């Protein structure tokens, strides 16, 4: 399998990316190839002196870089030779089986959508992220690809996230929750109410009903569906709160009980790692015609390594084929849902 | 001052409510009166044997109760003698200076809005909750009163929450953040972009700009503005995550290091209390023509006591008068904003 990575994407690029690729080596199959996309010289300098890389790593030149905070569409237009733009072109030309980037999320979504196109039957792709919760991993979709969702988009997110949950996390008949402001069916805005009707009418989906913010980390459901605006707020809030709380505990302990703090540290660290988003590597852009993973901007080498392994599993599990078949078998239902 | 409470509102009513009232006694002024609204016999039974209550507590009969999960508007119509409905009537008839309920939030919002009416110039009230963060208390508005916001609603929430932040929390020129999916002005949906233009155009408001989910608990701003759907998800997610994390830490410690766990218990508990929403009692329904506080459904006696004290401060600080004056001085600006 050929896996292409944006060598310049993320806060710790290119080092974290290249180190992640090197870490992943031992887990790859003999015929796996890794393509690093970015400024050749920068990448070569970082690779220099590394042994045992063999022939499996190649470099594709991309001299430009899109900053994490640049406006996505404008910067893609202004920087056709950026690592994200070149990465998307490789996928379009069939020169790679998967693309991975920890760069500007908006630019990744725009470039991958534009170049790779959507899976047949998909209206809008959505980012499906796996979050570690107190009840095990939960998939949240969408977390930022589509901030103006229609009911059919949420319906398709429920389908794609369920397939992802069952094929990648091994959940049988995953429970689907619609993120709302109350568990009762009457609670929620028009988008949620209309999406519920569509999902409920599909006998092959396991709709639990509405879930509230507090239910997400209790793993009341396996899959949480929401529009990309809400999902993005949820994801960033969760990260900020988890990091902040563990820091607060650390600081208070150091101030109040420095001796105890040292004993406590390894335990807290072990607990923290359970809720560490780096464990799951990248989040797939569900609905594009290919394997495209978007990683956290603060991705470390470990995150990138895990993203490479996640891309392999996503590809091997033929998740896109399953989604496409599911949608094709419901072509009429989907065209009816358009009008809602 | 006369303060009326829904004796039957919340998961632990009536005990937590009545105990909270009793706890608050010592902090009240000589001429303060507390009115308990609910089934007289139930309340009297609970009050029986309590000493030192003096003459300051009176009971107003309300035989019906609206359940926490009942549909708000329908249940208000079906139960005109419910504690929430009677509470709102007391306010309308000028028989109380403040109302407090830990009951069905939707029913409280509907009843208080209908009976108390809006402050002159306010289009839609919003719930302004104070959340404890790693950088001190932050006001989030709206957290569930209005799930279909227009730009002018967010603009008025920014005004009301700023007044609340400065008068009640003592923040000078509070920094306002619009909750969005990126800090850059280009990030966000149409509602956020239009609201930003309105807030930015008001020279008396201190707009920081967009904030992301992760910024809330860093206290990057003093006031976070969002529509009620997003705010409700944020509030419940935060509670669930904080509670869940502390439970996880407790459980892991008990399993792995039972001895250490006992040592850490008081420390962790002390840290937890810093982030405990009960500290701030109730959240005002900003924009109604009176003092109306809505408390968490899981309110304990301590929460209710704090809510009573918060209602006193809210009243004494003349927060509504300040808001009304601010809006009146911008009558033209507001009527222009209607059309946006």
XYZ file of C-alpha atoms in Angstrom:
680
model
C 0.000 0.000 0.000
C 1.171 3.529 -0.829
C 0.669 6.137 1.935
C 1.464 9.799 1.266
C 2.046 12.249 4.116
C 2.140 16.030 4.293
C 5.662 16.473 5.685
C 4.983 20.128 6.526
C 1.583 19.812 8.219
C 1.102 20.554 11.928
C 2.735 22.504 14.721
C 5.709 20.122 15.009
C 6.332 19.483 11.317
C 8.475 18.344 9.654
C 10.240 16.621 12.585
C 7.174 14.988 14.166
C 5.974 13.768 10.753
C 9.268 12.234 9.715
C 9.880 10.729 13.150
C 6.378 9.274 13.010
C 7.078 7.694 9.639
C 10.282 6.179 10.989
C 8.425 4.874 14.081
C 5.820 3.284 11.798
C 8.382 1.355 9.720
C 8.393 -1.752 11.887
C 4.601 -2.051 11.685
C 4.421 -1.800 7.875
C 4.230 -4.710 5.450
C 7.064 -5.476 3.056
C 5.291 -3.923 0.072
C 4.122 -0.740 1.873
C 5.500 2.506 0.509
C 5.576 5.876 2.288
C 5.650 9.100 0.289
C 6.726 12.292 2.071
C 5.391 15.458 0.418
C 7.250 18.704 1.049
C 10.512 20.571 0.371
C 12.945 17.788 -0.689
C 16.001 19.342 0.936
C 14.286 19.857 4.301
C 13.059 16.271 4.324
C 16.358 14.792 3.190
C 18.232 16.721 5.867
C 15.930 15.225 8.498
C 16.218 11.712 7.059
C 20.005 11.873 6.771
C 21.808 9.391 8.979
C 18.657 7.397 9.741
C 19.383 3.739 9.131
C 17.114 0.882 8.129
C 14.716 3.001 6.106
C 15.384 0.866 3.058
C 13.739 1.756 -0.205
C 10.250 2.249 1.136
C 10.417 6.030 1.686
C 10.229 8.375 -1.288
C 9.909 12.153 -1.478
C 7.630 14.239 -3.701
C 8.691 17.867 -3.993
C 6.294 20.541 -2.703
C 8.110 23.835 -2.059
C 5.166 25.777 -0.603
C 3.477 25.479 2.797
C -0.024 26.557 3.877
C 0.029 27.961 7.396
C -2.293 26.547 10.062
C -4.287 29.797 10.247
C -4.415 30.757 6.575
C -7.831 30.984 4.880
C -8.215 27.498 3.288
C -9.618 28.144 -0.186
C -7.664 31.333 -0.856
C -4.358 29.789 0.238
C -4.938 26.682 -1.914
C -5.466 28.960 -4.891
C -2.401 31.062 -4.028
C -0.151 28.063 -3.311
C -0.692 25.331 -5.937
C 2.696 23.833 -4.988
C 1.856 23.586 -1.269
C 2.270 20.187 0.386
C -1.507 19.870 0.899
C -2.280 20.731 -2.744
C 0.368 18.309 -4.049
C -0.839 15.608 -1.639
C -4.369 15.923 -3.012
C -3.060 15.809 -6.603
C -1.187 12.549 -5.893
C -4.454 11.002 -4.737
C -6.317 12.302 -7.775
C -3.673 10.877 -10.144
C -3.825 7.505 -8.429
C -0.213 7.752 -7.287
C -1.099 6.976 -3.654
C -3.688 4.813 -1.836
C -3.972 7.126 1.174
C -3.204 10.719 2.162
C -2.441 11.970 5.669
C -1.996 15.557 6.853
C -1.775 17.315 10.218
C -1.927 20.663 8.456
C -4.615 23.328 8.029
C -7.844 21.310 8.424
C -9.934 23.606 6.237
C -7.353 23.441 3.446
C -7.194 19.626 3.721
C -10.983 19.292 3.533
C -11.184 21.645 0.548
C -8.252 20.051 -1.337
C -9.222 16.422 -0.693
C -12.869 17.075 -1.599
C -11.936 18.946 -4.765
C -9.334 16.457 -6.018
C -10.547 13.113 -4.729
C -14.265 13.852 -5.259
C -17.012 12.250 -3.181
C -17.895 8.582 -2.950
C -20.867 7.820 -5.236
C -24.049 8.879 -3.391
C -22.357 11.088 -0.789
C -23.570 14.704 -0.651
C -20.986 16.164 1.714
C -18.006 14.473 3.421
C -17.667 14.735 7.195
C -14.733 14.288 9.559
C -15.269 11.259 11.822
C -13.021 11.489 14.853
C -12.577 8.767 17.471
C -12.534 10.191 20.999
C -11.475 8.112 23.997
C -14.215 8.170 26.646
C -14.813 6.636 30.077
C -16.816 3.933 28.304
C -14.415 3.291 25.428
C -13.885 4.900 22.021
C -16.754 6.930 20.530
C -16.969 8.257 16.946
C -18.114 11.882 16.525
C -19.089 13.076 13.025
C -18.866 15.826 11.772
C -16.219 17.818 13.655
C -15.604 20.591 11.184
C -15.856 19.690 7.497
C -19.412 20.959 7.057
C -20.713 23.795 9.247
C -23.966 24.280 7.323
C -25.526 20.810 7.499
C -28.781 19.679 5.948
C -30.740 16.735 7.390
C -29.484 14.434 4.626
C -25.887 15.255 5.590
C -26.481 14.114 9.185
C -28.263 11.010 7.880
C -25.252 10.135 5.732
C -22.864 10.899 8.633
C -24.844 8.406 10.703
C -24.367 5.782 7.955
C -20.655 6.456 7.390
C -19.773 6.784 11.078
C -21.625 3.540 11.865
C -19.673 1.668 9.182
C -16.451 3.218 10.521
C -17.350 2.275 14.102
C -18.169 -1.340 13.234
C -15.339 -1.991 10.767
C -12.537 -0.096 12.541
C -13.527 -0.317 16.226
C -15.341 -3.643 15.965
C -18.635 -2.366 17.396
C -21.591 -4.553 16.446
C -24.657 -2.622 15.325
C -23.289 0.671 16.743
C -25.722 2.836 18.704
C -26.259 6.233 17.069
C -26.964 9.388 19.073
C -28.003 12.787 17.707
C -26.319 15.510 19.743
C -29.048 17.795 21.055
C -30.151 19.823 24.086
C -32.245 17.111 25.688
C -32.815 13.382 25.393
C -36.513 13.665 24.618
C -37.475 13.514 20.919
C -39.145 16.918 21.261
C -35.825 18.578 22.191
C -33.602 20.078 19.523
C -33.641 22.366 16.518
C -35.218 21.735 13.102
C -32.040 20.152 11.692
C -31.942 17.566 14.473
C -35.659 16.806 14.272
C -35.578 16.276 10.496
C -32.372 14.218 10.648
C -33.933 11.994 13.326
C -36.863 11.184 11.029
C -34.477 10.176 8.224
C -32.236 8.031 10.443
C -35.191 6.445 12.248
C -36.764 5.490 8.920
C -33.652 3.449 7.994
C -34.152 -0.046 9.477
C -30.439 -0.863 9.119
C -29.333 1.967 11.415
C -29.420 1.591 15.206
C -30.735 4.992 16.352
C -30.610 5.461 20.131
C -32.148 8.925 19.935
C -30.965 12.305 21.186
C -27.940 12.548 23.445
C -26.772 15.545 25.492
C -23.275 16.930 25.902
C -22.864 15.058 29.177
C -23.644 11.711 27.500
C -20.753 11.809 25.016
C -18.007 10.838 27.478
C -20.238 8.336 29.246
C -20.330 6.445 25.937
C -24.131 6.269 26.081
C -23.828 5.684 22.314
C -21.059 4.457 19.974
C -21.590 7.182 17.385
C -22.439 10.869 18.002
C -23.847 12.805 15.039
C -23.814 16.612 14.856
C -23.172 19.423 12.409
C -19.541 20.427 11.929
C -19.838 23.664 13.886
C -21.110 21.979 17.049
C -18.757 19.019 16.595
C -15.738 21.268 16.235
C -16.639 23.175 19.412
C -17.187 19.861 21.246
C -13.841 18.422 20.117
C -11.766 21.481 21.002
C -13.617 22.045 24.282
C -12.969 18.437 25.316
C -9.258 18.659 24.540
C -8.904 21.968 26.347
C -10.797 20.729 29.388
C -8.942 17.410 29.712
C -5.534 19.057 29.301
C -6.507 21.908 31.606
C -7.817 19.666 34.369
C -4.739 17.463 34.442
C -2.515 20.547 34.483
C -4.586 22.039 37.301
C -4.276 18.844 39.338
C -0.526 18.758 38.697
C -0.041 22.405 39.665
C -2.145 22.209 42.824
C -0.337 19.065 43.938
C 3.086 20.587 43.314
C 2.084 23.638 45.318
C 0.341 21.863 48.171
C 2.034 18.465 48.394
C 5.238 18.447 46.319
C 6.308 15.091 47.763
C 3.004 13.401 47.026
C 2.955 14.997 43.582
C 5.956 12.939 42.530
C 4.225 9.732 43.602
C 1.025 10.806 41.939
C 2.650 11.845 38.658
C 3.054 8.430 36.992
C -0.495 7.424 37.971
C -2.042 10.624 36.638
C 0.055 10.285 33.493
C -1.217 6.741 32.971
C -4.803 7.905 33.431
C -4.234 10.890 31.139
C -2.986 8.646 28.337
C -6.293 6.817 28.378
C -7.969 10.051 27.263
C -5.235 11.121 24.898
C -6.469 11.826 21.356
C -3.010 10.955 19.993
C -3.862 7.287 20.503
C -6.208 7.250 17.516
C -3.959 9.110 15.109
C -5.909 10.804 12.347
C -9.587 11.284 11.635
C -10.858 10.100 8.237
C -12.649 12.519 5.941
C -15.606 10.155 5.545
C -17.269 10.374 2.140
C -14.362 11.256 -0.123
C -13.437 8.717 -2.789
C -10.247 7.479 -1.157
C -8.497 7.140 2.172
C -7.830 10.616 3.591
C -6.841 11.161 7.223
C -6.664 14.554 8.905
C -4.553 14.717 12.067
C -4.574 17.112 14.991
C -2.429 20.207 14.437
C -0.492 19.369 17.595
C 0.269 15.852 16.357
C 3.389 14.241 17.769
C 5.460 11.485 16.135
C 3.288 8.944 17.961
C 0.133 10.484 16.486
C 1.543 10.289 12.965
C 2.660 6.688 13.453
C -0.832 5.775 14.662
C -2.386 7.670 11.736
C -0.327 5.623 9.271
C -1.539 2.400 10.903
C -5.128 3.747 10.955
C -4.871 4.515 7.213
C -3.766 0.924 6.578
C -6.698 -0.475 8.567
C -9.162 1.913 6.882
C -7.903 0.766 3.474
C -7.791 -2.950 4.340
C -11.276 -2.894 5.874
C -12.604 -1.519 2.574
C -14.712 0.957 4.564
C -15.399 3.150 1.521
C -16.669 0.205 -0.520
C -19.064 -0.758 2.272
C -20.340 2.834 2.506
C -20.775 3.125 -1.271
C -22.702 -0.172 -1.431
C -24.918 0.929 1.463
C -25.740 4.234 -0.261
C -26.299 2.631 -3.652
C -28.830 0.218 -2.144
C -30.711 3.299 -0.856
C -30.454 5.508 -3.942
C -34.199 6.217 -4.003
C -34.327 6.933 -0.263
C -31.429 9.371 -0.656
C -32.960 11.287 -3.538
C -36.201 11.577 -1.538
C -34.198 12.859 1.454
C -32.659 15.615 -0.704
C -35.901 17.513 -0.659
C -36.226 17.553 3.163
C -36.288 41.879 49.432
C -38.787 39.144 48.611
C -37.361 35.980 47.014
C -39.691 33.217 45.800
C -38.424 29.664 45.223
C -39.853 26.679 43.406
C -39.914 24.199 46.314
C -40.492 21.281 43.919
C -37.868 22.058 41.247
C -34.861 19.808 40.686
C -33.753 16.244 41.249
C -33.418 16.683 45.035
C -36.517 18.808 45.685
C -38.119 19.596 48.020
C -35.427 18.691 50.572
C -32.475 20.387 48.859
C -34.543 23.532 48.231
C -35.800 23.877 51.791
C -32.415 23.007 53.279
C -30.853 25.617 51.003
C -33.328 28.237 52.196
C -32.515 27.382 55.803
C -28.763 27.574 55.054
C -29.253 30.992 53.490
C -31.039 32.445 56.543
C -27.899 33.682 58.263
C -26.802 35.592 55.137
C -30.100 37.408 54.628
C -30.946 40.922 55.778
C -33.535 41.565 58.453
C -36.204 42.624 55.959
C -35.623 39.799 53.472
C -38.539 37.463 52.903
C -38.443 33.982 51.384
C -41.519 32.525 49.688
C -41.616 28.766 49.119
C -43.920 27.763 46.263
C -45.294 24.212 46.259
C -47.637 21.792 48.084
C -48.114 23.440 51.506
C -48.301 20.184 53.472
C -45.087 18.789 51.941
C -43.219 22.002 52.684
C -44.603 22.329 56.235
C -43.652 18.724 57.002
C -40.090 19.473 55.944
C -39.958 22.760 57.889
C -41.422 21.213 61.037
C -39.046 21.210 63.973
C -36.618 23.653 62.336
C -35.853 26.430 64.765
C -34.875 30.029 64.203
C -36.741 30.434 60.946
C -38.691 33.334 62.415
C -41.339 35.010 60.331
C -39.337 35.397 57.176
C -40.480 32.195 55.433
C -43.954 32.010 53.916
C -45.582 29.369 51.711
C -47.653 29.859 48.561
C -49.726 26.826 47.603
C -48.980 25.120 44.266
C -50.327 21.559 44.207
C -48.990 20.567 40.768
C -45.427 19.768 39.679
C -43.888 19.838 36.181
C -41.445 16.965 35.742
C -37.873 17.637 34.612
C -38.447 15.930 31.264
C -41.976 17.101 30.451
C -42.471 19.203 27.287
C -42.286 22.795 28.622
C -45.100 24.655 26.876
C -47.588 21.766 26.905
C -47.011 21.023 30.589
C -47.400 24.694 31.543
C -50.742 24.709 29.748
C -51.799 21.435 31.373
C -50.631 22.408 34.871
C -51.599 26.031 35.638
C -51.200 25.276 39.371
C -47.652 23.923 38.998
C -44.959 25.483 41.182
C -43.248 27.013 38.128
C -46.491 28.541 36.803
C -47.419 29.949 40.230
C -43.864 31.250 40.698
C -44.100 33.171 37.436
C -47.535 34.556 38.387
C -46.145 35.875 41.696
C -43.531 37.802 39.735
C -46.099 39.146 37.301
C -48.351 40.322 40.123
C -45.436 42.070 41.823
C -45.657 39.817 44.874
C -41.962 38.908 44.724
C -38.719 40.676 43.709
C -37.008 37.520 42.478
C -37.873 33.984 41.369
C -35.604 30.938 41.606
C -36.202 27.433 40.236
C -34.103 24.302 39.748
C -36.948 22.738 37.806
C -37.595 22.050 34.125
C -35.440 24.700 32.389
C -37.621 24.951 29.299
C -40.742 25.425 31.421
C -38.989 28.100 33.524
C -37.850 30.006 30.434
C -41.325 29.840 28.879
C -43.184 30.786 32.083
C -40.835 33.614 33.138
C -40.760 35.075 29.611
C -44.552 34.907 29.269
C -45.382 36.350 32.693
C -42.512 38.713 33.415
C -42.151 39.973 29.823
C -38.869 41.223 28.404
C -36.892 44.240 29.517
C -37.629 47.215 27.209
C -35.506 46.796 24.068
C -34.713 43.096 24.555
C -35.728 40.802 21.681
C -35.067 37.418 23.295
C -33.836 36.599 26.807
C -30.783 34.355 27.220
C -29.475 32.282 30.111
C -26.126 33.618 31.324
C -24.296 30.981 33.339
C -21.068 31.530 35.261
C -18.641 28.636 34.799
C -15.539 28.251 36.953
C -12.451 27.985 34.729
C -8.691 27.639 35.200
C -8.487 31.408 34.740
C -11.431 32.353 36.966
C -15.171 32.671 36.366
C -16.411 33.086 32.785
C -19.962 33.987 31.708
C -21.468 31.932 28.851
C -24.667 33.215 27.200
C -26.941 31.675 25.917
C -26.950 28.127 27.300
C -30.412 27.047 26.260
C -33.131 29.700 26.289
C -32.944 30.427 22.552
C -31.834 27.702 20.118
C -32.685 29.662 16.961
C -30.638 32.830 17.407
C -30.512 35.812 15.097
C -27.460 38.111 14.989
C -29.264 40.746 17.074
C -29.871 38.138 19.803
C -26.136 37.425 20.092
C -25.429 41.172 20.056
C -27.850 41.692 22.956
C -26.401 38.655 24.790
C -22.984 40.306 24.495
C -24.417 43.468 26.066
C -26.301 41.726 28.866
C -23.536 39.241 29.692
C -20.975 42.066 29.787
C -23.098 44.039 32.248
C -23.562 40.874 34.319
C -19.827 40.118 34.244
C -18.836 43.611 35.301
C -21.545 44.215 37.936
C -21.654 40.738 39.476
C -18.109 39.435 38.972
C -16.405 42.815 39.097
C -14.696 42.473 35.695
C -13.727 45.821 34.222
C -14.553 46.209 30.539
C -15.093 42.432 30.122
C -13.553 40.799 27.050
C -16.206 39.276 24.764
C -15.556 36.162 22.680
C -17.820 34.721 19.989
C -17.698 30.932 20.170
C -16.674 29.659 16.735
C -14.576 27.034 14.943
C -11.444 29.152 14.612
C -10.012 32.356 16.022
C -9.664 34.075 12.650
C -12.486 36.459 11.679
C -13.068 34.401 8.531
C -13.956 31.302 10.586
C -17.556 30.613 11.574
C -21.058 30.422 10.186
C -23.243 33.293 8.952
C -24.780 33.893 12.391
C -21.348 34.387 13.966
C -20.075 36.615 11.156
C -23.128 38.896 11.265
C -23.123 39.040 15.066
C -19.446 40.017 15.028
C -20.189 42.989 12.773
C -22.917 44.192 15.174
C -20.796 43.767 18.320
C -17.699 45.254 16.695
C -19.685 48.326 15.633
C -20.586 49.053 19.277
C -17.721 51.148 20.716
C -18.830 50.412 24.300
C -18.356 46.654 23.958
C -14.927 45.041 24.298
C -14.940 42.438 21.523
C -11.926 40.105 21.634
C -13.055 38.227 18.526
C -13.740 34.545 17.900
C -12.816 31.964 20.502
C -12.641 28.178 20.103
C -13.917 25.484 22.429
C -10.473 25.051 23.954
C -10.296 28.765 24.862
C -13.343 28.749 27.153
C -11.669 27.105 30.154
C -8.437 29.019 29.605
C -10.484 32.163 30.306
C -9.130 33.784 27.132
C -12.220 36.018 27.449
C -14.558 37.006 30.310
C -17.738 36.479 28.312
C -18.466 33.733 25.755
C -21.392 34.354 23.374
C -23.123 31.550 21.462
C -26.574 30.410 20.423
C -28.510 28.394 23.005
C -28.065 25.079 21.219
C -24.269 25.259 21.172
C -24.159 26.766 24.675
C -26.324 24.008 26.106
C -24.101 21.319 24.559
C -20.990 23.118 25.884
C -22.392 23.401 29.417
C -23.522 19.782 29.703
C -20.371 18.455 28.025
C -18.188 20.386 30.479
C -20.076 19.082 33.509
C -19.990 15.518 32.242
C -16.299 15.687 31.439
C -15.241 17.264 34.750
C -17.315 14.806 36.793
C -16.203 11.895 34.644
C -12.512 12.704 34.874
C -12.510 13.062 38.636
C -14.429 9.795 38.945
C -11.965 8.095 36.602
C -9.033 9.331 38.664
C -10.727 8.191 41.870
C -11.525 4.737 40.473
C -8.071 4.142 39.000
C -6.430 5.202 42.248
C -8.650 2.946 44.343
C -7.867 0.042 42.028
C -4.136 0.648 41.624
C -3.078 2.397 44.810
C -5.806 2.160 47.465
C -3.476 3.564 50.128
C -2.501 6.583 48.041
C -6.122 7.097 47.078
C -7.052 7.885 50.660
C -4.230 10.418 50.862
C -5.244 12.099 47.635
C -8.967 12.096 48.247
C -9.089 15.386 50.196
C -6.698 17.082 47.765
C -8.573 15.965 44.661
C -11.830 16.929 46.356
C -10.475 20.414 47.070
C -9.410 20.787 43.429
C -12.770 19.469 42.223
C -14.651 22.067 44.251
C -12.823 24.798 42.353
C -14.570 23.641 39.194
C -17.908 22.895 40.808
C -20.842 24.696 39.185
C -22.717 24.624 42.501
C -20.500 27.495 43.668
C -22.326 30.004 41.498
C -25.850 28.950 42.345
C -28.331 29.868 39.641
C -28.024 31.369 36.183
C -30.067 34.515 35.477
C -32.498 34.594 32.581
C -30.962 37.804 31.219
C -33.447 40.044 29.465
C -36.639 39.338 31.368
C -38.159 42.235 33.276
C -37.241 41.034 36.760
C -34.773 38.856 38.635
C -35.182 35.236 37.540
C -32.591 32.571 38.321
C -32.615 29.083 36.865
C -30.607 26.478 38.784
C -29.065 23.193 37.728
C -31.466 20.250 37.953
C -29.004 18.473 40.245
C -28.870 21.462 42.614
C -27.929 20.670 46.198
C -28.818 22.732 49.275
C -25.547 24.628 48.806
C -26.493 25.507 45.219
C -29.868 26.861 46.324
C -28.295 28.891 49.151
C -25.825 30.385 46.672
C -28.639 31.083 44.204
C -30.545 33.038 46.864
C -27.449 35.153 47.546
C -26.864 35.577 43.790
C -30.457 36.806 43.385
C -29.849 39.389 46.114
C -26.689 40.652 44.435
C -28.358 40.703 41.019
C -31.211 42.791 42.465
C -28.980 45.107 44.508
C -26.620 45.731 41.578
C -29.611 46.935 39.530
C -28.294 44.890 36.582
C -31.603 45.061 34.691
C -31.747 48.854 34.979
C -28.217 49.139 33.584
C -29.108 46.837 30.670
C -32.350 48.727 29.921
C -30.536 52.088 29.939
C -27.827 50.703 27.649
C -30.398 49.416 25.170
C -32.491 52.587 25.289
C -29.426 54.692 24.433
C -29.030 52.462 21.330
C -32.663 52.240 20.250
C -31.866 53.276 16.662
C -28.922 50.889 16.423
C -31.148 48.054 17.643
C -33.944 48.708 15.193
C -31.361 48.785 12.373
C -29.933 45.478 13.641
C -33.378 43.844 13.443
C -33.133 43.709 9.683
C -29.741 41.956 9.649
